Amino acid sequence: MTTQTTPGLSETPWSPRSWRDLPADQQPPWDDPAALDEAMAELSRWPPLVFAGEARDLTAALGDVCAGRGFLLHAGDCAESFDGVGADAIRDKLKVILQMAVVLTYGAGVKTVKVGRIAGQYAKPRSSPAESRDGVELPSFRGHMVNDIAFEAAARRPDPGRLLESYHHAAATLNLLRAFTKGGFADLRRIHAWNLEFAAASSEGARYEQVAAEIDRALRFMAACGIDLDREKSLHEVDLYTSHEALILGYEESLTRRDSLTGDWYDCSAHLLWIGERTRRLDGAHVEFLSGVRNPIGCKLGPAATAAEAVALCERLNPDREPGRLTLISRMGAGRVRDALAPILRGVAEAGHPVVWACDPMHANTFTHASGYKTRRLDDVMAELRGFFEVCRDTGTWPGGLHIELTGDDVTECLGGSEEVTDADLESRYETMCDPRLNALQSLDLAFEVAELLRS
Ligand code: TRP
Ligand code: MN
């Protein structure tokens, strides 16, 4: 048994189900407890999606980031859809992530740790449990892990069978990702093939081609020097880790297993799990659950967070002060990042906690456009990023990572960019089930900006 206890609460030893004794925010109002139990029992018999050793590798890689020897690229959908498991959609998302990784690795000269919001990002916290339209009130859509987005009573009813469907969709996605990342698709010699067709004609696409051509030349140079590139596995493969918000705790509990090698508990639904801004209360179920699994974990911090809170989260989530265990993801808003983040960075540094500091420049810059669409301006996203880098520099903190929502599809959900998405464009390809995502061009734009910020 693990002996971790819950400080300030009773001396309950941690177990995969100890979260059940604490207030659990954002859990669906499951109305059939027997069906839920049955789904969880089934899920707990199925094989792990990821392995403890892989999670440990990610912790080690993030430990390097913590020490200033790497950069975390954490990217993917706001909410994955069960309809999005087609090979093309997954491949195109991967292409954008690989392109960004190339730009960061080459442009800034630092190792890039790649983590997708992928293969499990099926649940969403909601600001209101119900949604009203034309006088009809139904439960809110909570992501495909819970219910369906259609505004109909049957579709909105939380269905425990969706926990099992989530597992299958995650398994199918992960299987394809493993094939793509280890089977030749991510080979640096295929670097040109990652430029999406609609991106190639743009200025970002051209800028990417230039970097790709330089890398080509460097590879030819090394080959000409007598280095056998075929034998350099690292050129042909990438490690792409998976992650999602650990929101629906029944799903996470059911996929939590004891590692046969070390005896430690791992949440085998993904390599990295994070706690959202809405569920990070210290005395809550989400913090309790993630405190006891040994995966690397993340926690979002919004503008209301205090330095004392951040330090308390560090104590609770990383009491052994293991570098790479904890990534804190700042999402303050372009206007507030400087004032809000600086005292937190200082407080955590004074307490001596090792943390990977990542910037989510999207979530606090969301607004509802006059047309009714939820959107974000690329200018605000860039401004928050620059603010983040500034505060890091002023406080002597390594800017460790970027957390963004993107898609490989040619969408018009966020405003701006050099191939500008204008106010009038929003409605043309607005496809997200939840928050507005950057398209491939906007994502590349951002990667070039971050590479420059990292260099300076
Ligand atoms: N394996 C190395 C890395 O992940 C190099 C590499 C291979 C790479 N394919 C890549 C880097 C694609 C970025 C994108 O850094
Ligand atoms: Mn989101």
Coordinates of C-alpha atoms and ligand atoms in Angstrom, one line a residue:
M1 CA 0.0 0.0 0.0
T2 CA 1.1 3.5 -0.6
T3 CA 1.3 5.5 2.6
Q4 CA 0.5 9.0 1.3
T5 CA -2.1 10.7 3.4
T6 CA -4.2 13.8 2.8
P7 CA -2.8 16.7 4.8
G8 CA -5.4 18.5 6.7
L9 CA -8.0 15.8 6.1
S10 CA -8.4 12.5 7.8
E11 CA -5.5 10.1 7.7
T12 CA -7.1 8.1 4.8
P13 CA -4.4 6.3 2.9
W14 CA -4.5 7.0 -0.8
S15 CA -6.2 4.5 -3.1
P16 CA -7.6 4.8 -6.6
R17 CA -11.0 5.4 -5.0
S18 CA -10.1 7.6 -2.1
W19 CA -11.2 10.7 -4.2
R20 CA -14.8 9.5 -3.6
D21 CA -14.8 10.8 0.0
L22 CA -14.1 14.3 -1.2
P23 CA -16.1 17.0 -3.0
A24 CA -15.8 16.1 -6.8
D25 CA -16.7 19.1 -9.0
Q26 CA -17.9 18.7 -12.6
Q27 CA -18.9 15.1 -12.3
P28 CA -21.9 14.2 -14.6
P29 CA -25.2 13.5 -12.9
W30 CA -25.1 9.8 -13.8
D31 CA -28.7 8.6 -13.2
D32 CA -28.1 4.9 -13.3
P33 CA -25.5 3.9 -10.7
A34 CA -25.7 0.2 -11.5
A35 CA -24.8 0.9 -15.2
L36 CA -22.0 3.2 -14.1
D37 CA -20.6 0.4 -11.8
E38 CA -20.8 -2.1 -14.5
A39 CA -19.0 0.2 -17.0
M40 CA -16.2 0.8 -14.5
A41 CA -15.9 -2.8 -13.7
E42 CA -15.6 -3.7 -17.4
L43 CA -13.1 -0.9 -17.9
S44 CA -10.9 -2.1 -15.1
R45 CA -10.6 -5.5 -16.7
W46 CA -9.2 -4.0 -20.0
P47 CA -5.5 -3.6 -20.7
P48 CA -3.7 -0.3 -19.9
L49 CA -3.6 2.2 -22.8
V50 CA -0.1 3.4 -21.8
F51 CA 2.6 1.8 -19.7
A52 CA 4.2 3.0 -16.5
G53 CA 7.7 2.9 -18.1
E54 CA 6.5 5.4 -20.7
A55 CA 5.1 7.7 -18.1
R56 CA 8.5 7.5 -16.3
D57 CA 10.3 8.4 -19.5
L58 CA 8.1 11.5 -19.8
T59 CA 8.8 12.5 -16.2
A60 CA 12.5 12.3 -17.0
A61 CA 12.1 14.3 -20.2
L62 CA 10.1 17.0 -18.3
G63 CA 12.8 16.9 -15.6
D64 CA 15.2 18.1 -18.3
V65 CA 12.7 20.8 -19.2
C66 CA 12.6 21.8 -15.5
A67 CA 16.3 22.2 -15.5
G68 CA 16.2 24.5 -18.6
R69 CA 17.4 21.8 -21.0
G70 CA 14.2 21.4 -23.1
F71 CA 10.8 22.9 -24.0
L72 CA 7.4 21.3 -23.7
L73 CA 5.0 21.5 -26.7
H74 CA 1.6 20.5 -25.3
A75 CA -1.0 20.8 -28.1
G76 CA -4.2 19.4 -29.5
D77 CA -7.9 19.7 -29.5
C78 CA -10.0 21.5 -26.9
A79 CA -12.4 18.5 -27.0
E80 CA -11.8 15.5 -29.2
S81 CA -14.8 14.1 -30.9
F82 CA -15.7 10.5 -31.3
D83 CA -16.3 11.5 -35.0
G84 CA -12.7 12.6 -35.2
V85 CA -11.0 9.2 -35.1
G86 CA -10.6 9.1 -38.9
A87 CA -7.0 8.5 -40.0
D88 CA -6.8 11.8 -41.9
A89 CA -7.8 14.0 -39.0
I90 CA -5.3 12.4 -36.7
R91 CA -2.6 12.5 -39.3
D92 CA -3.2 16.2 -40.0
K93 CA -3.1 17.1 -36.3
L94 CA 0.1 15.2 -36.0
K95 CA 1.6 17.0 -39.0
V96 CA 1.0 20.4 -37.3
I97 CA 2.5 19.2 -34.1
L98 CA 5.6 17.8 -35.9
Q99 CA 6.0 21.0 -37.9
M100 CA 5.8 23.1 -34.7
A101 CA 8.3 20.8 -33.1
V102 CA 10.7 21.2 -36.0
V103 CA 10.4 25.0 -35.9
L104 CA 11.1 25.0 -32.1
T105 CA 13.8 22.4 -32.1
Y106 CA 15.7 23.9 -35.1
G107 CA 14.8 27.5 -34.4
A108 CA 15.6 27.6 -30.7
G109 CA 18.1 24.7 -30.5
V110 CA 16.4 23.1 -27.6
K111 CA 15.0 19.6 -27.2
T112 CA 11.2 19.6 -27.7
V113 CA 9.1 17.3 -25.6
K114 CA 5.9 16.6 -27.5
V115 CA 2.7 15.9 -25.7
G116 CA -0.7 15.8 -27.4
R117 CA -4.1 16.7 -26.0
I118 CA -5.1 13.6 -27.7
A119 CA -6.4 10.0 -27.3
G120 CA -8.5 10.7 -24.3
Q121 CA -9.5 14.4 -24.3
Y122 CA -13.2 13.6 -24.4
A123 CA -14.5 15.4 -21.3
K124 CA -15.2 19.1 -20.6
P125 CA -15.9 21.1 -17.5
R126 CA -18.9 23.4 -17.9
S127 CA -19.7 26.8 -16.3
S128 CA -23.4 25.8 -16.1
P129 CA -24.8 22.3 -15.6
A130 CA -27.8 23.1 -17.9
E131 CA -28.3 24.8 -21.2
S132 CA -31.5 26.6 -22.3
R133 CA -32.7 27.2 -25.8
D134 CA -36.0 28.7 -26.7
G135 CA -37.4 28.0 -23.2
V136 CA -36.2 24.3 -23.2
E137 CA -33.6 23.4 -20.6
L138 CA -31.4 20.3 -21.0
P139 CA -28.2 19.1 -19.3
S140 CA -25.1 20.7 -20.7
F141 CA -22.9 18.9 -23.2
R142 CA -19.9 17.5 -21.2
G143 CA -17.9 16.0 -24.0
H144 CA -18.3 12.6 -25.8
M145 CA -17.1 10.7 -22.7
V146 CA -20.4 11.7 -21.1
N147 CA -23.1 12.7 -23.6
D148 CA -23.8 13.9 -27.1
I149 CA -23.8 17.5 -28.3
A150 CA -27.2 17.3 -30.0
F151 CA -29.8 19.5 -28.2
E152 CA -32.2 16.6 -27.4
A153 CA -33.1 15.1 -24.1
A154 CA -31.9 11.5 -25.1
A155 CA -28.6 12.8 -26.4
R156 CA -27.8 14.9 -23.4
R157 CA -28.4 12.1 -20.9
P158 CA -25.1 11.0 -19.3
D159 CA -24.4 7.5 -20.6
P160 CA -21.8 5.4 -18.7
G161 CA -21.4 3.3 -21.8
R162 CA -19.5 6.3 -23.2
L163 CA -16.7 5.5 -20.7
L164 CA -16.1 2.3 -22.6
E165 CA -16.4 4.0 -26.0
S166 CA -13.9 6.6 -24.8
Y167 CA -11.4 3.8 -24.2
H168 CA -11.9 2.3 -27.6
H169 CA -11.6 5.7 -29.3
A170 CA -8.4 6.4 -27.3
A171 CA -7.0 3.0 -28.2
A172 CA -7.7 3.4 -31.9
T173 CA -6.1 6.9 -31.9
L174 CA -3.1 5.8 -29.9
N175 CA -2.5 2.8 -32.1
L176 CA -2.4 5.1 -35.2
L177 CA -0.2 7.6 -33.4
R178 CA 2.3 4.9 -32.4
A179 CA 2.4 3.7 -36.0
F180 CA 2.9 7.2 -37.4
T181 CA 5.5 8.2 -34.9
K182 CA 7.6 5.0 -34.9
G183 CA 6.9 3.7 -38.4
G184 CA 8.5 6.2 -40.7
F185 CA 6.0 9.0 -41.0
A186 CA 7.8 11.2 -38.5
D187 CA 11.2 10.6 -40.1
L188 CA 13.0 13.9 -40.5
R189 CA 13.7 12.9 -44.1
R190 CA 10.0 13.3 -44.7
I191 CA 10.0 16.8 -43.3
H192 CA 8.4 18.3 -46.4
A193 CA 5.5 16.0 -46.4
W194 CA 4.2 17.5 -43.1
N195 CA 3.4 20.8 -44.8
L196 CA -0.4 20.6 -45.2
E197 CA -1.6 21.4 -48.7
F198 CA -3.6 24.4 -47.8
A199 CA -0.6 25.7 -45.8
A200 CA 2.1 25.3 -48.4
A201 CA 1.0 28.4 -50.4
S202 CA 1.0 30.7 -47.4
S203 CA 3.8 32.8 -46.0
E204 CA 4.0 30.5 -42.9
G205 CA 4.2 27.5 -45.2
A206 CA 7.0 29.1 -47.2
R207 CA 8.8 30.0 -44.0
Y208 CA 8.5 26.4 -42.9
E209 CA 9.8 25.1 -46.3
Q210 CA 12.9 27.2 -45.8
V211 CA 13.6 25.6 -42.4
A212 CA 12.9 22.2 -43.9
A213 CA 15.3 22.9 -46.7
E214 CA 18.0 23.9 -44.2
I215 CA 17.5 20.7 -42.2
D216 CA 17.7 18.7 -45.5
R217 CA 21.0 20.3 -46.2
A218 CA 22.3 19.6 -42.7
L219 CA 21.3 15.9 -43.0
R220 CA 23.1 15.7 -46.4
F221 CA 26.1 17.3 -44.9
M222 CA 26.2 14.8 -42.1
A223 CA 25.8 11.9 -44.5
A224 CA 28.6 13.3 -46.7
C225 CA 30.8 13.4 -43.5
G226 CA 30.4 9.7 -43.3
I227 CA 27.7 9.5 -40.6
D228 CA 25.4 6.6 -41.3
L229 CA 22.0 8.3 -40.9
D230 CA 20.0 5.1 -41.4
R231 CA 21.4 3.9 -38.1
E232 CA 20.4 7.0 -36.2
K233 CA 17.1 6.0 -34.8
S234 CA 16.4 9.4 -33.3
L235 CA 16.2 10.9 -36.8
H236 CA 13.4 8.5 -37.9
E237 CA 11.2 8.4 -34.8
V238 CA 9.6 10.8 -32.3
D239 CA 8.1 10.2 -28.9
L240 CA 4.7 11.7 -28.8
Y241 CA 3.1 11.4 -25.4
T242 CA -0.6 11.5 -24.7
S243 CA -2.6 13.6 -22.2
H244 CA -6.0 14.8 -21.3
E245 CA -7.7 16.6 -18.4
A246 CA -8.4 14.1 -15.7
L247 CA -12.0 15.2 -15.2
I248 CA -14.3 12.2 -15.0
L249 CA -12.7 10.4 -12.1
G250 CA -14.6 7.1 -12.6
Y251 CA -12.8 6.7 -16.0
E252 CA -9.4 7.5 -14.5
E253 CA -9.9 5.3 -11.4
S254 CA -10.8 2.3 -13.7
L255 CA -7.7 2.7 -15.7
T256 CA -5.4 3.1 -12.7
R257 CA -3.1 0.2 -12.2
R258 CA -0.2 -0.9 -10.0
D259 CA 3.0 -1.1 -11.9
S260 CA 4.4 -4.6 -11.5
L261 CA 8.0 -3.3 -11.6
T262 CA 7.8 -0.7 -8.8
G263 CA 4.5 -1.3 -7.1
D264 CA 3.5 2.3 -7.7
W265 CA 0.1 3.4 -9.0
Y266 CA -0.2 4.8 -12.5
D267 CA -3.2 6.2 -14.3
C268 CA -2.8 4.2 -17.5
S269 CA -5.4 6.2 -19.5
A270 CA -2.6 8.6 -20.7
H271 CA 1.0 9.5 -20.0
L272 CA 0.2 12.9 -18.5
L273 CA -3.0 14.0 -16.8
W274 CA -3.8 17.5 -15.8
I275 CA -6.2 19.3 -13.4
G276 CA -8.3 22.1 -14.8
E277 CA -8.7 25.6 -13.4
R278 CA -12.2 24.7 -12.2
T279 CA -11.3 21.5 -10.3
R280 CA -8.0 22.4 -8.7
R281 CA -9.3 23.1 -5.2
L282 CA -6.9 21.7 -2.6
D283 CA -9.5 19.8 -0.6
G284 CA -11.2 18.4 -3.7
A285 CA -11.4 15.0 -5.4
H286 CA -9.3 15.8 -8.4
V287 CA -6.2 16.9 -6.5
E288 CA -6.6 13.9 -4.2
F289 CA -6.8 11.5 -7.1
L290 CA -3.8 12.8 -9.0
S291 CA -1.7 13.2 -5.8
G292 CA -1.5 9.4 -5.7
V293 CA -0.7 8.3 -9.2
R294 CA 3.0 8.5 -10.3
N295 CA 2.4 9.9 -13.8
P296 CA 3.7 13.3 -14.6
I297 CA 0.8 15.7 -14.0
G298 CA -0.2 19.2 -14.9
C299 CA -2.4 21.8 -13.2
K300 CA -3.8 25.0 -14.7
L301 CA -3.5 28.3 -12.9
G302 CA -5.8 31.2 -13.7
P303 CA -5.6 34.9 -12.6
A304 CA -7.3 34.2 -9.3
A305 CA -4.5 31.9 -8.1
T306 CA -2.3 33.1 -5.4
A307 CA 1.4 32.3 -4.7
A308 CA 0.3 30.5 -1.5
E309 CA -2.2 28.4 -3.4
A310 CA 0.4 27.5 -6.0
V311 CA 2.9 26.4 -3.3
A312 CA 0.2 24.4 -1.5
L313 CA -0.5 22.6 -4.8
C314 CA 3.2 21.8 -5.2
E315 CA 3.4 20.4 -1.7
R316 CA 0.3 18.3 -2.3
L317 CA 1.0 17.1 -5.8
N318 CA 4.8 16.8 -5.6
P319 CA 5.8 16.4 -2.0
D320 CA 9.0 14.6 -3.0
R321 CA 10.0 17.5 -5.2
E322 CA 10.7 15.3 -8.2
P323 CA 11.7 17.4 -11.2
G324 CA 9.3 16.7 -14.1
R325 CA 6.5 15.4 -11.9
L326 CA 4.6 18.7 -11.9
T327 CA 3.9 21.2 -14.8
L328 CA 2.0 24.3 -13.8
I329 CA 0.2 25.8 -16.8
S330 CA -0.4 29.6 -16.5
R331 CA -3.6 30.9 -18.2
M332 CA -3.8 34.5 -17.1
G333 CA -4.9 36.5 -20.1
A334 CA -2.9 38.9 -22.2
G335 CA -3.6 41.9 -20.0
R336 CA -3.0 40.2 -16.7
V337 CA -0.1 37.8 -17.2
R338 CA 2.6 40.1 -16.0
D339 CA 1.0 41.2 -12.7
A340 CA -0.7 37.9 -11.9
L341 CA 2.1 35.4 -12.7
A342 CA 5.2 37.2 -11.3
P343 CA 4.3 36.8 -7.5
I344 CA 3.4 33.1 -8.2
L345 CA 6.7 32.4 -9.9
R346 CA 8.6 34.1 -7.0
G347 CA 6.6 32.3 -4.3
V348 CA 7.2 28.8 -5.8
A349 CA 10.9 29.5 -6.4
E350 CA 11.3 30.7 -2.8
A351 CA 9.6 27.5 -1.6
G352 CA 12.2 25.6 -3.6
H353 CA 9.7 23.6 -5.7
P354 CA 10.9 22.3 -9.1
V355 CA 8.2 23.1 -11.6
V356 CA 7.9 23.1 -15.4
W357 CA 6.3 26.4 -16.2
A358 CA 4.1 26.3 -19.3
C359 CA 2.0 29.1 -20.8
D360 CA -1.5 28.5 -22.1
P361 CA -2.0 31.7 -24.0
M362 CA -5.5 30.8 -25.2
H363 CA -8.0 30.0 -22.4
A364 CA -8.1 33.4 -20.7
N365 CA -8.3 35.3 -24.0
T366 CA -11.6 33.8 -25.1
F367 CA -14.6 36.1 -25.8
T368 CA -17.9 35.9 -27.5
H369 CA -18.0 37.7 -30.9
A370 CA -20.9 39.8 -32.0
S371 CA -21.9 37.0 -34.3
G372 CA -22.3 34.7 -31.3
Y373 CA -19.2 32.6 -31.9
K374 CA -16.7 32.0 -29.1
T375 CA -13.3 33.1 -30.4
R376 CA -9.8 34.3 -29.6
R377 CA -7.5 36.8 -31.3
L378 CA -4.1 35.5 -32.4
D379 CA -2.8 39.0 -31.4
D380 CA -3.9 38.4 -27.8
V381 CA -2.5 34.9 -27.8
M382 CA 0.9 36.3 -28.9
A383 CA 0.7 39.1 -26.4
E384 CA 0.1 36.7 -23.5
L385 CA 3.1 34.6 -24.7
R386 CA 5.4 37.6 -24.8
G387 CA 4.2 38.6 -21.4
F388 CA 4.9 35.1 -20.1
F389 CA 8.4 35.2 -21.5
E390 CA 9.0 38.6 -20.0
V391 CA 7.8 37.6 -16.5
C392 CA 10.0 34.5 -16.7
R393 CA 13.0 36.5 -17.6
D394 CA 12.3 39.1 -14.8
T395 CA 12.0 36.3 -12.2
G396 CA 14.9 34.1 -13.5
T397 CA 12.5 31.3 -14.4
W398 CA 13.0 29.0 -17.4
P399 CA 10.0 29.4 -19.8
G400 CA 9.4 25.7 -20.0
G401 CA 6.5 25.2 -22.4
L402 CA 3.5 26.1 -24.5
H403 CA 0.0 24.7 -24.1
I404 CA -2.3 25.3 -27.0
E405 CA -5.5 24.2 -28.7
L406 CA -5.1 23.4 -32.4
T407 CA -6.3 21.3 -35.2
G408 CA -4.9 20.1 -38.5
D409 CA -8.1 21.1 -40.2
D410 CA -8.4 24.4 -42.2
V411 CA -10.8 26.0 -39.7
T412 CA -11.7 29.6 -39.1
E413 CA -12.2 29.7 -35.3
C414 CA -9.6 32.1 -34.0
L415 CA -9.2 35.6 -35.5
G416 CA -6.1 37.0 -37.2
G417 CA -2.8 35.5 -38.5
S418 CA -1.0 36.5 -41.6
E419 CA -3.6 34.8 -43.8
E420 CA -6.0 36.7 -41.8
V421 CA -9.2 35.1 -40.4
T422 CA -11.5 38.1 -40.3
D423 CA -14.7 38.7 -38.3
A424 CA -16.7 37.8 -41.4
D425 CA -14.8 34.5 -41.9
L426 CA -15.7 33.1 -38.5
E427 CA -18.8 31.4 -39.7
S428 CA -17.3 29.8 -42.8
R429 CA -15.4 26.9 -41.1
Y430 CA -16.2 27.1 -37.4
E431 CA -16.2 23.4 -36.5
T432 CA -15.1 23.0 -32.9
M433 CA -17.3 21.2 -30.3
C434 CA -16.0 23.5 -27.6
D435 CA -13.3 26.2 -27.6
P436 CA -11.9 27.9 -30.8
R437 CA -8.7 26.2 -32.0
L438 CA -5.7 27.6 -34.0
N439 CA -5.5 26.4 -37.5
A440 CA -2.3 25.0 -39.0
L441 CA -1.1 28.5 -40.2
Q442 CA -1.8 30.2 -36.9
S443 CA -0.1 27.3 -35.1
L444 CA 3.0 27.6 -37.3
D445 CA 3.0 31.4 -36.8
L446 CA 3.0 30.8 -33.0
A447 CA 5.9 28.3 -33.2
F448 CA 8.1 30.8 -35.1
E449 CA 7.3 33.4 -32.5
V450 CA 8.1 31.1 -29.6
A451 CA 11.3 30.0 -31.2
E452 CA 12.4 33.6 -31.5
L453 CA 11.4 34.3 -27.9
L454 CA 13.4 31.3 -26.8
R455 CA 16.4 32.4 -28.7
S456 CA 16.5 35.9 -27.3
Ligands
TRP1 N1 13.6 12.3 -32.6 C1 14.1 13.7 -32.6 C2 13.1 14.6 -31.8 O1 12.0 14.1 -31.5 C3 14.3 14.2 -34.0 C4 13.0 14.2 -34.9 C5 12.7 13.2 -35.7 C6 12.1 15.2 -35.0 N2 11.5 13.5 -36.3 C7 11.1 14.7 -35.9 C8 11.9 16.4 -34.4 C9 10.0 15.5 -36.2 C10 10.8 17.2 -34.7 C11 9.8 16.7 -35.6 O2 13.5 15.7 -31.5
MN2 MN -10.5 24.5 -24.1

